[in-house]
mmCIF file of C-alpha atoms in Angstrom:
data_model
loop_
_atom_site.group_PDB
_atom_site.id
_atom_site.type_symbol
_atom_site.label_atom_id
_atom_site.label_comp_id
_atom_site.label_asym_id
_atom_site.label_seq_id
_atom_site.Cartn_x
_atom_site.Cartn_y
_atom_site.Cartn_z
ATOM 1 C CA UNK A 1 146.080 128.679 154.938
ATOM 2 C CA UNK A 2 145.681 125.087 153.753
ATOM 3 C CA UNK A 3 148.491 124.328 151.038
ATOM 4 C CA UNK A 4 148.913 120.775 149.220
ATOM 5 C CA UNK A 5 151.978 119.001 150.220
ATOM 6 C CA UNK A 6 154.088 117.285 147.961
ATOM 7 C CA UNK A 7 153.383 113.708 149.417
ATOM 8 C CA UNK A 8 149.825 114.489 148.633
ATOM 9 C CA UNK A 9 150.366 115.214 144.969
ATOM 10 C CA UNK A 10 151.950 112.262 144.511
ATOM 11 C CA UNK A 11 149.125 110.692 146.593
ATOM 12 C CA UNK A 12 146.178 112.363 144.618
ATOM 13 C CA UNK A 13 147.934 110.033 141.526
ATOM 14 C CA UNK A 14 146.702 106.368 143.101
ATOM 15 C CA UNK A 15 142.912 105.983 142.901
ATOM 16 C CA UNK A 16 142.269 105.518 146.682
ATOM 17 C CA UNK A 17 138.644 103.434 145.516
ATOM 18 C CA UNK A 18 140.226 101.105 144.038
ATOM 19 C CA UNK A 19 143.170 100.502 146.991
ATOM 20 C CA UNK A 20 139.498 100.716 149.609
ATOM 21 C CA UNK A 21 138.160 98.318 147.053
ATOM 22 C CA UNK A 22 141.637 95.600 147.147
ATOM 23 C CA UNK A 23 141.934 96.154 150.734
ATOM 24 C CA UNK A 24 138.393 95.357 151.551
ATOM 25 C CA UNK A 25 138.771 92.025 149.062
ATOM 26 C CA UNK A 26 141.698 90.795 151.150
ATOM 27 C CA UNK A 27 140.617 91.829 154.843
ATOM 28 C CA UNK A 28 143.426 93.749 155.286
ATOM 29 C CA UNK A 29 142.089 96.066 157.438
ATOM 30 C CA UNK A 30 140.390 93.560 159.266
ATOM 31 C CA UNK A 31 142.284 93.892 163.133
ATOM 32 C CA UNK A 32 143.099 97.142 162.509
ATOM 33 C CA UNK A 33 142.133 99.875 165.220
ATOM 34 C CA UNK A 34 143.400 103.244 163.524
ATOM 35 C CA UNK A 35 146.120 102.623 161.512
ATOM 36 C CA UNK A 36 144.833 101.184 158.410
ATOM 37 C CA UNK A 37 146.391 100.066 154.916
ATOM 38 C CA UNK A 38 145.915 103.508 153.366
ATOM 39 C CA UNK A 39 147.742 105.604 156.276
ATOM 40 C CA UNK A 40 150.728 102.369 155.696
ATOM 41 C CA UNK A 41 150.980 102.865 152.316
ATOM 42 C CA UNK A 42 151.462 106.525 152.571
ATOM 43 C CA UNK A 43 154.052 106.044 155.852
ATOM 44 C CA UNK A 44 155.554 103.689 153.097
ATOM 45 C CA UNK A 45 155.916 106.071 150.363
ATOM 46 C CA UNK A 46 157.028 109.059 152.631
ATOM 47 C CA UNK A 47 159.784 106.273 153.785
ATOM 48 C CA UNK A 48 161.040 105.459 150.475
ATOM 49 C CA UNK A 49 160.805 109.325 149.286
ATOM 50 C CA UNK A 50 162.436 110.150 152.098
ATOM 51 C CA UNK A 51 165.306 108.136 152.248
ATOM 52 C CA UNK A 52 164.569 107.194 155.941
ATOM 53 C CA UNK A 53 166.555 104.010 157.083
ATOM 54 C CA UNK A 54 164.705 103.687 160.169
ATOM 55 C CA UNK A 55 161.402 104.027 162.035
ATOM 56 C CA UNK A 56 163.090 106.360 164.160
ATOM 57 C CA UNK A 57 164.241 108.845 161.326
ATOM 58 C CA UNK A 58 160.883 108.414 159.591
ATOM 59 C CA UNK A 59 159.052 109.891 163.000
ATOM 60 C CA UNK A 60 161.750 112.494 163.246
ATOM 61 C CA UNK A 61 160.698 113.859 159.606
ATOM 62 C CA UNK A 62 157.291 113.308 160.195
ATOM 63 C CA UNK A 63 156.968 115.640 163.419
ATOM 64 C CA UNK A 64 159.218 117.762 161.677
ATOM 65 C CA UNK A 65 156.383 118.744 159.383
ATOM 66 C CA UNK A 66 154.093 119.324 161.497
ATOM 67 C CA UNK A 67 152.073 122.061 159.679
ATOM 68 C CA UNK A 68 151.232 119.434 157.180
ATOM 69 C CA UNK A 69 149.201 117.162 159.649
ATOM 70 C CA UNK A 70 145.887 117.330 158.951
#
């Protein structure tokens, strides 16, 4: 059953047109191959949320969720 994670609640709060709409102004996205400025910023909120206080720890939680991939 599909559930709504906390990290998307919060997410559902920032209008993702206008973010596709910023990003697209200032070429961020530009050289990027799969991982682009929306899937950073939410890597950077779960990071901050999370506490994590490296890239490491911030994998470890990630994979630790792992029914919340999607």
């Amino acid at each position: 059953m599909y559930r709504i994670s906390r990290i998307h609640e919060i997410m559902k709060s920032l209008p993702r047109s206008a973010f596709h709409r910023l990003s697209q102004r200032h070429r961020s996205d530009k050289y990027s191959k799969g991982f682009d400025s929306w899937a950073h910023l939410i890597a950077r909120v779960y990071a901050q949320l999370s506490g994590a206080s490296s890239l490491r720890v911030l994998e470890a939680g990630y994979n630790s969720q792992s029914n919340h991939h999607y």
